[in-house]
Coordinates of C-alpha atoms in Angstrom, one line a residue:
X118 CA 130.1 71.2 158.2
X119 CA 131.1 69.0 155.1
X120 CA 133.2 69.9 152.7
X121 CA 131.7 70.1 148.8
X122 CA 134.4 67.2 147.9
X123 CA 132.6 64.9 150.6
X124 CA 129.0 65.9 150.1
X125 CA 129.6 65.6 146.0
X126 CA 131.7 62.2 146.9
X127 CA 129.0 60.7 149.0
X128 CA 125.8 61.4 146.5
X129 CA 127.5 60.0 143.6
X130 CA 127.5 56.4 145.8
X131 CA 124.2 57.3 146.8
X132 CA 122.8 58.1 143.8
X133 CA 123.7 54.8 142.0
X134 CA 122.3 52.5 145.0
X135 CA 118.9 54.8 144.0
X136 CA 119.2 53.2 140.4
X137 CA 121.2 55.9 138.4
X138 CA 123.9 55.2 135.9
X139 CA 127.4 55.7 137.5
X140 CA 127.4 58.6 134.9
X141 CA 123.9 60.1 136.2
X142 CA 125.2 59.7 139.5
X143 CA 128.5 62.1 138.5
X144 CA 125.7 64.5 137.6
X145 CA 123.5 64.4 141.0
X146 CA 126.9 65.1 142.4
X147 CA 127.7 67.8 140.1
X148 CA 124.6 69.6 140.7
X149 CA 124.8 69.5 144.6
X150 CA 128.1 70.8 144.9
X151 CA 126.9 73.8 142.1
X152 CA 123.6 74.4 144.1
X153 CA 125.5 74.7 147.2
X154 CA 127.8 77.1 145.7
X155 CA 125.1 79.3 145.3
X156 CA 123.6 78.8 148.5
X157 CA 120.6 76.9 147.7
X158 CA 119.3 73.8 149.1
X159 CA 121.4 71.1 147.6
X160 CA 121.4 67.7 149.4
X161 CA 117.8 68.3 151.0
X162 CA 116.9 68.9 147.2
X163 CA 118.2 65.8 146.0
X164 CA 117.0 63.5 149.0
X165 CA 113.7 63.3 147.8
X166 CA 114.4 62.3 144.8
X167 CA 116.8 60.1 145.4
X168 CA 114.1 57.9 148.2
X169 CA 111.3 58.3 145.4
X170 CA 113.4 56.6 142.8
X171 CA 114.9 53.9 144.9
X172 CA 111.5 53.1 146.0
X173 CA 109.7 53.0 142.9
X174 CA 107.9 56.3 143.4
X175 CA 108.9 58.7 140.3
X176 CA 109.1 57.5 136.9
X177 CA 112.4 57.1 135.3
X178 CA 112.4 57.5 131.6
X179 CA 114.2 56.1 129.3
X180 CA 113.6 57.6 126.3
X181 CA 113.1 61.0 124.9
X182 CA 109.2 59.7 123.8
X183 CA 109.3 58.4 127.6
X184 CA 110.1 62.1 129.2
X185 CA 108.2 63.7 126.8
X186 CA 105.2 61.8 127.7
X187 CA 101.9 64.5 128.1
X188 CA 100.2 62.5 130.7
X189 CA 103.3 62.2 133.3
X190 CA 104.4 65.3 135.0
X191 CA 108.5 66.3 134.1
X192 CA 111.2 64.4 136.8
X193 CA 113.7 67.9 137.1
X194 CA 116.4 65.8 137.3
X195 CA 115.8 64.6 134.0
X196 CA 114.2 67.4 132.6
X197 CA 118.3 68.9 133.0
X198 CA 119.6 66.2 131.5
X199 CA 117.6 66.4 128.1
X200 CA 118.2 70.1 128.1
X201 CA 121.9 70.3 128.3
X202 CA 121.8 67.2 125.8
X203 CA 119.1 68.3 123.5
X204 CA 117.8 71.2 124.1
X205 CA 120.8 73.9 125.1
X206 CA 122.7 75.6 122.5
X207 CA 125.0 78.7 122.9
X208 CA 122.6 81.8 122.4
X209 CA 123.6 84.3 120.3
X210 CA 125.1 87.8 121.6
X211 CA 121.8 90.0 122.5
X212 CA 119.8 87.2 122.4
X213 CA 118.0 84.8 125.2
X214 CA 116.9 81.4 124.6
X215 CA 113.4 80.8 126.9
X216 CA 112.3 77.1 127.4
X217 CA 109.1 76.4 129.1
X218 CA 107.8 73.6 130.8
X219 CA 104.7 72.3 132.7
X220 CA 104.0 69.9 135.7
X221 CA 107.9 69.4 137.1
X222 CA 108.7 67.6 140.0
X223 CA 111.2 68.8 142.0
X224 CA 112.7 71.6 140.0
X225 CA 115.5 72.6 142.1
X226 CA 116.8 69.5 140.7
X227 CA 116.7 70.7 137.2
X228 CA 118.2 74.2 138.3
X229 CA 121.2 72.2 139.9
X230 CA 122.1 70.2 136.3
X231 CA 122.2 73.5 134.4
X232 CA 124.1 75.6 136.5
X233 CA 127.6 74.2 135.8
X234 CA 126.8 76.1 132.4
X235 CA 127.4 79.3 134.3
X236 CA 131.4 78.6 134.3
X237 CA 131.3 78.7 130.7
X238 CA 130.0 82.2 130.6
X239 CA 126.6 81.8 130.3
X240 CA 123.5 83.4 132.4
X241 CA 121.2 81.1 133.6
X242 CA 117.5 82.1 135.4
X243 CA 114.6 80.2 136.0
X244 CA 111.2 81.4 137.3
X245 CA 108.4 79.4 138.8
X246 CA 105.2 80.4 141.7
X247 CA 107.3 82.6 144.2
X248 CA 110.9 82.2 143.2
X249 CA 113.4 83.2 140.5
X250 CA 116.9 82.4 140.4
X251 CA 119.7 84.2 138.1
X252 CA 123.2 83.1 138.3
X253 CA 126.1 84.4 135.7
X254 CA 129.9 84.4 136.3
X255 CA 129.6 87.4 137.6
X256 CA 126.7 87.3 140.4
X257 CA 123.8 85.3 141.6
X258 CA 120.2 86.7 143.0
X259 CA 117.3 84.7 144.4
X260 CA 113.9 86.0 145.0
X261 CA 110.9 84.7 146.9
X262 CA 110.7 81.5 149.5
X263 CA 109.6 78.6 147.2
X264 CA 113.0 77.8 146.5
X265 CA 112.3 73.9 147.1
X266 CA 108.9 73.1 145.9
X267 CA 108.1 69.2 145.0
X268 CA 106.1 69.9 141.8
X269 CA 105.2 73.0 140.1
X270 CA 102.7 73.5 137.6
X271 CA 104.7 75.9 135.3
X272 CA 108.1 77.1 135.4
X273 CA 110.5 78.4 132.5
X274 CA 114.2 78.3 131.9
X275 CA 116.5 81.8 130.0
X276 CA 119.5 81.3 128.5
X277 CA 122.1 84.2 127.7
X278 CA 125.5 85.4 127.0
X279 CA 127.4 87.0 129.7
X280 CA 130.0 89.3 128.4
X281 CA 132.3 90.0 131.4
X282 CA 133.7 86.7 133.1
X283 CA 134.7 87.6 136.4
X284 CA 133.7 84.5 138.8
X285 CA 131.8 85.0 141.7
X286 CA 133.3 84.1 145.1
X287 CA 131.5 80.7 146.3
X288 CA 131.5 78.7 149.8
X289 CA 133.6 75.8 149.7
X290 CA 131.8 73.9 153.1
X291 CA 127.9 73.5 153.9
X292 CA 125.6 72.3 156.4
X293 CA 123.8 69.5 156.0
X294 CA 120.8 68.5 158.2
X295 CA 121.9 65.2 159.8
X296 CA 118.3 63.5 158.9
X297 CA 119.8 64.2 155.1
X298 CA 123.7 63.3 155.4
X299 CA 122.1 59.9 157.3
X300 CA 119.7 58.9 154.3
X301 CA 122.7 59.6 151.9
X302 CA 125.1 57.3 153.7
X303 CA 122.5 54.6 153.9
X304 CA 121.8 54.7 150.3
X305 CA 125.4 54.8 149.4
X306 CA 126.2 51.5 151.8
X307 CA 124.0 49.5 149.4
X308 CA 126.8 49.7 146.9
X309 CA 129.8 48.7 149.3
X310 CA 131.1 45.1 148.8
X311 CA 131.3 43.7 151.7
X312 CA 135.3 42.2 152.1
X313 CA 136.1 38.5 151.4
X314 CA 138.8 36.6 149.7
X315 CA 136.9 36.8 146.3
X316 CA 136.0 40.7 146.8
X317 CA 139.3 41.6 147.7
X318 CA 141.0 39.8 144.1
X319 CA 138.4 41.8 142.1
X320 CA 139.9 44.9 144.1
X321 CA 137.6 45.7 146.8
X322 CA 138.9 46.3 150.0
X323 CA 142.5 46.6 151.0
X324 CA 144.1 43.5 149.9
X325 CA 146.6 41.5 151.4
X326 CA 149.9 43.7 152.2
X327 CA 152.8 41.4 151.2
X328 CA 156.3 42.8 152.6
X329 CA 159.1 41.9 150.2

């Protein structure tokens, strides 16, 4: 069992040896911890991912023309990023604000960047072939068993208000498969520097300890 702190800790270092920003990395490692919370797959979701884009196999973009792009199916990591930047706004009391989408790899991944959304009062549900997901402050339901597909051909996102704020109770420590916590630490090691005179003046490793 791992605690969120070390699981969320871990994927961030991870994340950035895979070729993310230290920023996108705070987000992988935002998302795990919130799809853990709700007691979906969360580092077996982002493992794939993470091994396709360190190895070239997913395409990063870079722009919004770049994500949008008709011939190259949605990255759901990506995908969450442009909607919490772009495309999310507040709905309106009454109202739900439905975003659709075609061809998305990995979608679990997308469902992990919005769900931090949830804490500020907001209902969040996605749907896709043989699943749906809600979460709100004050509950979370999952239905069917593809709950970790690697690309779906259609899948849609709701947005709406959630009036009463109580917080569901959450898990604070997961399992992890040890295939999964093994590929993590060996991604993250690709960012340690390894200790030297030079390293350790630039503030890597311990230092020297001087006793005055």
């Amino acid at each position: 069992m791992y605690s969120l702190g070390e699981v969320e800790a871990l994927s961030k270092k991870a994340s950035k040896a895979a070729g993310l920003s230290w920023g996108e990395a705070a987000e992988v490692g935002r998302a795990i911890r919130s799809l853990a919370k709700f007691e979906l797959p969360s580092v077996e979701a982002f493992t794939p991912f993470l091994n396709d884009l360190f190895h070239g196999k997913i395409y990063r973009p870079i722009t919004l023309e770049e994500l949008e792009a008709k011939d190259k199916p949605l990255v759901g990591f990506f995908l969450g990023l442009h909607i919490i930047d772009f495309e999310f706004f507040e709905p309106k009391a009454e109202k739900v604000k439905v975003l659709r989408f075609e061809k998305v790899i990995q979608p679990l991944t997308l469902l992990g960047v919005l769900l931090p959304i949830v804490n500020n009062g907001i209902k969040v549900e996605v749907f896709w072939e043989n699943f749906s997901f809600s979460a709100s402050p004050t509950g979370h339901e999952r239905h069917g068993r593809n709950h970790n597909p690697n690309l779906e051909q259609s899948l849609s996102v709701h947005f709406s208000i959630c009036k009463e704020k109580k917080l569901d109770s959450f898990i604070n420590r997961i399992k992890v498969k040890r295939k999964d916590w093994k590929n993590l630490e060996e991604l993250a090691f690709k960012t340690y520097v390894p200790e030297s005179k030079i390293s350790r003046e630039k503030g890597a490793g311990s230092g020297d300890l001087i006793d005055d």
